[in-house]
Amino acid sequence: MNTEVFAARHIGIAEKDLPKMFETIGVENMEQLIYETIPDDITLKKALALPEGISEHEFLNHIQELSLKNKVFKTYIGLGYHESLTPSVIKRNILENPGWYTAYTPYQAEIAQGRLEALLNFQTMVSDLTGMEIANASLLDESTAAAEAMTMLFELRSRQQKKDNTLKFFVSEEILPQTLSLLKTRAVPLGIELVIGNHETFDFSEDFYGALLQYPGKFGQVYDYAGFAQKAKANEIKVAVAADILSLVLLTPPGEWGVDVVVGTTQRFGIPLGYGGPHAAFFATKEDYKRSIPGRIIGVTKDTDGNPALRMALQTREQHIKRDKATSNICTAQVLLAVMAGMYAVYHGPKGLKYIADKVHNQTKQLAKSLESIGFEPLNAAYFDTIKVAVKNSKRLREVAESKNINLNYVDANTVSISLNEAVSNEDLKTLISCFVESDDVKNHSAKNVEVGEVIPTALQRKTPFLEHEVFNSYHSETELMRYIKKLERKDLALNHSMISLGSCTMKLNAASEMLPLSWAHWGNIHPFVPLNQAEGYQEMLKTLEQQLNVITGFAATSLQPNSGAQGEYAGLMVIRAYHESRGEGHRNICLIPASAHGTNPASAVMAGMKVVVTKTDERGNIDIDDLEEKAKQHSENLAALMVTYPSTHGVFESSIKQITQLIHDNGGQVYMDGANMNAQVGLTNPATIGADVCHLNLHKTFSIPHGGGGPGVGPICVAEQLKPFLPTNPVVETGGDRAIDAISAAPWGSALVCLISYGYIKMLGYEGLTNATKAAILNANYIKDRLKGKFDVLYAGERGRAAHEMIIDCRPFKANGIEVTDIAKRLIDYGFHAPTVSFPVAGTLMIEPTESESLAELDKFCDALLSIRKEIDEASADDPNNVLKNAPHTLEMVTSDVWDYPYSRQKAAFPLPYVTENKFWPAIRRTDEAFGDRNLICTCAPIEAYAEA
């Protein structure tokens, strides 16, 4: 074995395993399997035009050298991004810990109680600091959170008896530029008219349904918005506020003015800048709007034994249920970053946060007074951490500052703004002041500390306590926090324990060598709005990644800006919309979507201003060509796009795909390919070959960015030549095509930091390793399919009987024994496995995807578990629910109880197969009671007494 070949470490199947696997499947070799799986007319005839893979050692040397091309300046640009200090205990035990970063979204609450508690802490922190009643478990960034507030309030118009034609939304001119750009993107397809202006002269006319304010303003001024909020309420205008979370430690929280929504980012709570992301945004609102809030909410409930339990609450808002009726297409969060930000608050507590906020504020006051004393006029009367200063020549100041490795925000020729942060020292302040001295040739300067009075008016000073719950007042030593983090980690089943075979979610290895650079300062401490010559390492990495993805997809250009898969869907459709408008065909608004599509597809289409027309699927799970042709022709005058997942959501390479895409083109539409299943395409076929025009890619699936318990994700779009001009831009750092649409996410390159992972994945695997990884994914899926043959029915297969990279097993026949698919999912926990995807895309089924990074031994353990469960199903009876499946999962408390009232042994309950004894995972709770939790919604760290009363 060549120890320098990364593919040998990433791909779990060894050469010696192949004969057994081929025999089980019934093929002679890999070539036969691929021939029987992928239609010949779309198979690539040449290898990917990418370099050979490099070793992990070579990659780490390369990425280290590349990082040094980034210049780490002291950056005071602000605009929603600030250098922060990640406590080492959080960095080592969460950010760098696969027990946290390889976990999946907590749909199986019984094996996710640790993450759920960490997210409940996050929600509590947000609710306390904003003064709002309920918060979600994070959104993608501040700008998209503000856009979600705009659209949520738009949907709520009917509740305030506004007319349907009330379409105006006021935006304060103090809003961050990237937020304004994103609001424009979202507003246009929904017919919302943005009115940008001064909040002090706003007329509160009945034409407006909502307003958005920035607190503090983009250049630091702290306004008293209480009067605005009262007038708005009197005129039935709902108010959203984008707030700086650290400032809320000292400032009156917006919730106390009676506003409807508060949004922002938690980046400055210990999250690296990372050239723009990933960072966890927050969204807090009134409990009255709990049925409309976008994203996920963690809530308290109880388990089968009545013990407190946590789970994702109000899941009926999920897009796979609401589809085109959904008010948001969000299907993810920024869980890993939210966990870190919440732990930052746990570690520092209210007193620690107060210390940090006071330090930042006092240094800002000191800076303002010092500059004033040497002749520079501060332009803000009230401020927290940012001052706006009049200068004679900002160009000269910039030259001096950059010579001292300092970045400021140069507003115009005679104005700058300066934002301080927790990493600023007194020496940094002296250096900063010296830039002004030198730029203006100030004589007799003395940098003495000056006494500064209060600059936050009494009415705007926070008077209410926050973070009073025990969790924020208990873990302030490193020892205690380390143990608390470990206690939570032990409650979660992640990829470092066993295979997670989630269909459509591709839970593959996130290699340590790909992850290591995320902790390095030369990648982490770069502000997204620094001059490009300070981010040459990032620029080289990002441009190379774009080119790599162009080659893999066969397309002409890529935008890395979308920072989730659903956001990639939306971006792709908005690019298609812009293309049609450029040709004078802006009336094209019909989007055809197969019935089997992921629920975010129709939700994204509606957000992009399109009307969804659903097309049928046949009995084999393929698109019904006749129905598609009928609808394409019926809507040919207005056909905008087809959204198609390939291979299909049913895990099949449909042989008629080129006929399908040609049909859409013949009727004037563009083809959007959902890249959720790209893990079965890379190196063997691609979106361009099948006839698509645009696709999004889930870098957190196919290209090895970890799921992080439900985020971060990256969803770049790759486009054909005709769509290239419309790729999205950014208002601060120009990106995209020459006819670019407005921003899709806040940062120019979205979540740039984690793009390092996919860059490394492609760089180390090379063209051959990428292709072999795809082959291994297909091999593993077909191996599981044939090992389960005769015991479980596989619903769909290709024309030659093969699965793609995933397959669906039908659990509906077991209802005759009283067993539901959920029972099988919960019983798998007792065998040490996370359940496959439950009841998607077909109710009562399990969708299994083993990925390429699992070994034959692990595949066999999983198959043995399912086959053992199959015997247990046969033993079950619909007349007697007291069986091992209905009672699963079995906790340690159950198994060690003095009382055992079950008709099977404790060993069968907890150790059903010999391998389980070697590495037993104990679920923290029994099954959660979803209905109870939704009836008694508690989404913050309430005292246990409050839970008991409910």
PDB file of C-alpha atoms in Angstrom, residues 97-211:
ATOM      1  CA  ASN A  97     -13.528  17.808  17.407  1.00  0.00           C
ATOM      2  CA  PRO A  98     -15.187  15.309  15.012  1.00  0.00           C
ATOM      3  CA  GLY A  99     -17.622  14.435  17.790  1.00  0.00           C
ATOM      4  CA  TRP A 100     -19.151  17.856  17.085  1.00  0.00           C
ATOM      5  CA  TYR A 101     -18.380  18.618  13.453  1.00  0.00           C
ATOM      6  CA  THR A 102     -19.354  15.239  11.924  1.00  0.00           C
ATOM      7  CA  ALA A 103     -22.788  14.938  13.532  1.00  0.00           C
ATOM      8  CA  TYR A 104     -25.938  15.222  11.413  1.00  0.00           C
ATOM      9  CA  THR A 105     -28.998  17.448  11.775  1.00  0.00           C
ATOM     10  CA  PRO A 106     -30.811  16.351  14.976  1.00  0.00           C
ATOM     11  CA  TYR A 107     -33.832  14.713  13.346  1.00  0.00           C
ATOM     12  CA  GLN A 108     -33.220  11.679  15.604  1.00  0.00           C
ATOM     13  CA  ALA A 109     -33.493  13.524  18.906  1.00  0.00           C
ATOM     14  CA  GLU A 110     -32.664  10.489  21.068  1.00  0.00           C
ATOM     15  CA  ILE A 111     -29.067  10.503  19.803  1.00  0.00           C
ATOM     16  CA  ALA A 112     -28.634  14.287  19.570  1.00  0.00           C
ATOM     17  CA  GLN A 113     -29.407  15.553  23.077  1.00  0.00           C
ATOM     18  CA  GLY A 114     -25.963  17.166  23.422  1.00  0.00           C
ATOM     19  CA  ARG A 115     -26.253  19.336  20.330  1.00  0.00           C
ATOM     20  CA  LEU A 116     -29.855  20.125  21.140  1.00  0.00           C
ATOM     21  CA  GLU A 117     -28.893  21.396  24.593  1.00  0.00           C
ATOM     22  CA  ALA A 118     -26.107  23.513  23.097  1.00  0.00           C
ATOM     23  CA  LEU A 119     -28.610  25.008  20.622  1.00  0.00           C
ATOM     24  CA  LEU A 120     -31.132  25.655  23.386  1.00  0.00           C
ATOM     25  CA  ASN A 121     -28.359  27.607  25.128  1.00  0.00           C
ATOM     26  CA  PHE A 122     -27.860  29.599  21.916  1.00  0.00           C
ATOM     27  CA  GLN A 123     -31.576  30.370  21.648  1.00  0.00           C
ATOM     28  CA  THR A 124     -31.694  31.433  25.302  1.00  0.00           C
ATOM     29  CA  MET A 125     -28.672  33.700  24.819  1.00  0.00           C
ATOM     30  CA  VAL A 126     -30.294  35.359  21.804  1.00  0.00           C
ATOM     31  CA  SER A 127     -33.682  35.790  23.479  1.00  0.00           C
ATOM     32  CA  ASP A 128     -32.082  37.291  26.593  1.00  0.00           C
ATOM     33  CA  LEU A 129     -29.836  39.736  24.763  1.00  0.00           C
ATOM     34  CA  THR A 130     -32.463  40.885  22.233  1.00  0.00           C
ATOM     35  CA  GLY A 131     -35.331  41.050  24.728  1.00  0.00           C
ATOM     36  CA  MET A 132     -37.494  38.887  22.469  1.00  0.00           C
ATOM     37  CA  GLU A 133     -39.661  35.911  23.410  1.00  0.00           C
ATOM     38  CA  ILE A 134     -38.455  33.253  20.988  1.00  0.00           C
ATOM     39  CA  ALA A 135     -35.375  32.654  18.816  1.00  0.00           C
ATOM     40  CA  ASN A 136     -34.485  30.043  16.253  1.00  0.00           C
ATOM     41  CA  ALA A 137     -31.419  27.818  16.232  1.00  0.00           C
ATOM     42  CA  SER A 138     -29.524  30.142  13.816  1.00  0.00           C
ATOM     43  CA  LEU A 139     -29.650  31.293  10.194  1.00  0.00           C
ATOM     44  CA  LEU A 140     -26.930  31.703   7.575  1.00  0.00           C
ATOM     45  CA  ASP A 141     -25.747  35.309   8.048  1.00  0.00           C
ATOM     46  CA  GLU A 142     -27.095  38.682   9.187  1.00  0.00           C
ATOM     47  CA  SER A 143     -28.140  39.821   5.722  1.00  0.00           C
ATOM     48  CA  THR A 144     -30.135  36.699   4.880  1.00  0.00           C
ATOM     49  CA  ALA A 145     -31.690  36.841   8.368  1.00  0.00           C
ATOM     50  CA  ALA A 146     -32.813  40.425   7.626  1.00  0.00           C
ATOM     51  CA  ALA A 147     -34.260  39.255   4.296  1.00  0.00           C
ATOM     52  CA  GLU A 148     -36.119  36.467   6.102  1.00  0.00           C
ATOM     53  CA  ALA A 149     -37.546  39.092   8.476  1.00  0.00           C
ATOM     54  CA  MET A 150     -38.740  41.159   5.507  1.00  0.00           C
ATOM     55  CA  THR A 151     -40.483  38.174   3.912  1.00  0.00           C
ATOM     56  CA  MET A 152     -41.939  36.838   7.180  1.00  0.00           C
ATOM     57  CA  LEU A 153     -43.510  40.223   7.926  1.00  0.00           C
ATOM     58  CA  PHE A 154     -44.760  40.305   4.333  1.00  0.00           C
ATOM     59  CA  GLU A 155     -46.567  37.016   4.930  1.00  0.00           C
ATOM     60  CA  LEU A 156     -48.055  38.358   8.172  1.00  0.00           C
ATOM     61  CA  ARG A 157     -49.795  41.303   6.477  1.00  0.00           C
ATOM     62  CA  SER A 158     -53.174  39.576   6.510  1.00  0.00           C
ATOM     63  CA  ARG A 159     -53.033  39.287  10.298  1.00  0.00           C
ATOM     64  CA  GLN A 160     -52.785  43.062  10.620  1.00  0.00           C
ATOM     65  CA  GLN A 161     -55.617  43.496   8.091  1.00  0.00           C
ATOM     66  CA  LYS A 162     -53.395  45.111   5.514  1.00  0.00           C
ATOM     67  CA  LYS A 163     -54.493  44.925   1.916  1.00  0.00           C
ATOM     68  CA  ASP A 164     -52.771  42.430  -0.366  1.00  0.00           C
ATOM     69  CA  ASN A 165     -51.379  45.331  -2.378  1.00  0.00           C
ATOM     70  CA  THR A 166     -49.524  46.766   0.648  1.00  0.00           C
ATOM     71  CA  LEU A 167     -46.089  46.011  -0.745  1.00  0.00           C
ATOM     72  CA  LYS A 168     -43.800  48.767   0.572  1.00  0.00           C
ATOM     73  CA  PHE A 169     -40.998  47.996   3.016  1.00  0.00           C
ATOM     74  CA  PHE A 170     -38.978  50.816   4.580  1.00  0.00           C
ATOM     75  CA  VAL A 171     -35.228  50.302   4.982  1.00  0.00           C
ATOM     76  CA  SER A 172     -33.147  52.721   7.010  1.00  0.00           C
ATOM     77  CA  GLU A 173     -30.235  54.269   5.133  1.00  0.00           C
ATOM     78  CA  GLU A 174     -28.131  53.154   8.125  1.00  0.00           C
ATOM     79  CA  ILE A 175     -28.440  49.513   7.040  1.00  0.00           C
ATOM     80  CA  LEU A 176     -25.288  47.545   6.155  1.00  0.00           C
ATOM     81  CA  PRO A 177     -24.578  47.691   2.396  1.00  0.00           C
ATOM     82  CA  GLN A 178     -24.497  43.909   1.944  1.00  0.00           C
ATOM     83  CA  THR A 179     -27.874  43.637   3.686  1.00  0.00           C
ATOM     84  CA  LEU A 180     -29.416  46.243   1.400  1.00  0.00           C
ATOM     85  CA  SER A 181     -28.123  44.384  -1.662  1.00  0.00           C
ATOM     86  CA  LEU A 182     -29.617  41.117  -0.461  1.00  0.00           C
ATOM     87  CA  LEU A 183     -32.939  42.758   0.377  1.00  0.00           C
ATOM     88  CA  LYS A 184     -33.088  44.004  -3.219  1.00  0.00           C
ATOM     89  CA  THR A 185     -32.487  40.465  -4.499  1.00  0.00           C
ATOM     90  CA  ARG A 186     -35.273  39.010  -2.360  1.00  0.00           C
ATOM     91  CA  ALA A 187     -37.759  41.860  -2.831  1.00  0.00           C
ATOM     92  CA  VAL A 188     -37.962  41.904  -6.632  1.00  0.00           C
ATOM     93  CA  PRO A 189     -39.519  38.467  -7.345  1.00  0.00           C
ATOM     94  CA  LEU A 190     -42.039  38.925  -4.523  1.00  0.00           C
ATOM     95  CA  GLY A 191     -43.130  42.350  -5.766  1.00  0.00           C
ATOM     96  CA  ILE A 192     -41.980  44.119  -2.590  1.00  0.00           C
ATOM     97  CA  GLU A 193     -41.068  47.791  -3.089  1.00  0.00           C
ATOM     98  CA  LEU A 194     -38.075  48.848  -0.998  1.00  0.00           C
ATOM     99  CA  VAL A 195     -38.021  52.466   0.164  1.00  0.00           C
ATOM    100  CA  ILE A 196     -34.617  53.496   1.519  1.00  0.00           C
ATOM    101  CA  GLY A 197     -34.502  56.624   3.651  1.00  0.00           C
ATOM    102  CA  ASN A 198     -33.954  58.404   6.943  1.00  0.00           C
ATOM    103  CA  HIS A 199     -35.920  56.900   9.813  1.00  0.00           C
ATOM    104  CA  GLU A 200     -36.260  60.339  11.390  1.00  0.00           C
ATOM    105  CA  THR A 201     -38.240  61.672   8.422  1.00  0.00           C
ATOM    106  CA  PHE A 202     -40.266  58.509   7.660  1.00  0.00           C
ATOM    107  CA  ASP A 203     -43.984  59.363   7.263  1.00  0.00           C
ATOM    108  CA  PHE A 204     -45.531  56.058   8.505  1.00  0.00           C
ATOM    109  CA  SER A 205     -48.048  55.979   5.631  1.00  0.00           C
ATOM    110  CA  GLU A 206     -50.501  53.108   5.320  1.00  0.00           C
ATOM    111  CA  ASP A 207     -48.741  51.891   2.163  1.00  0.00           C
ATOM    112  CA  PHE A 208     -46.019  50.280   4.292  1.00  0.00           C
ATOM    113  CA  TYR A 209     -46.284  46.867   5.905  1.00  0.00           C
ATOM    114  CA  GLY A 210     -42.861  46.841   7.575  1.00  0.00           C
ATOM    115  CA  ALA A 211     -39.553  48.560   8.316  1.00  0.00           C
TER     116      ALA A 211
END
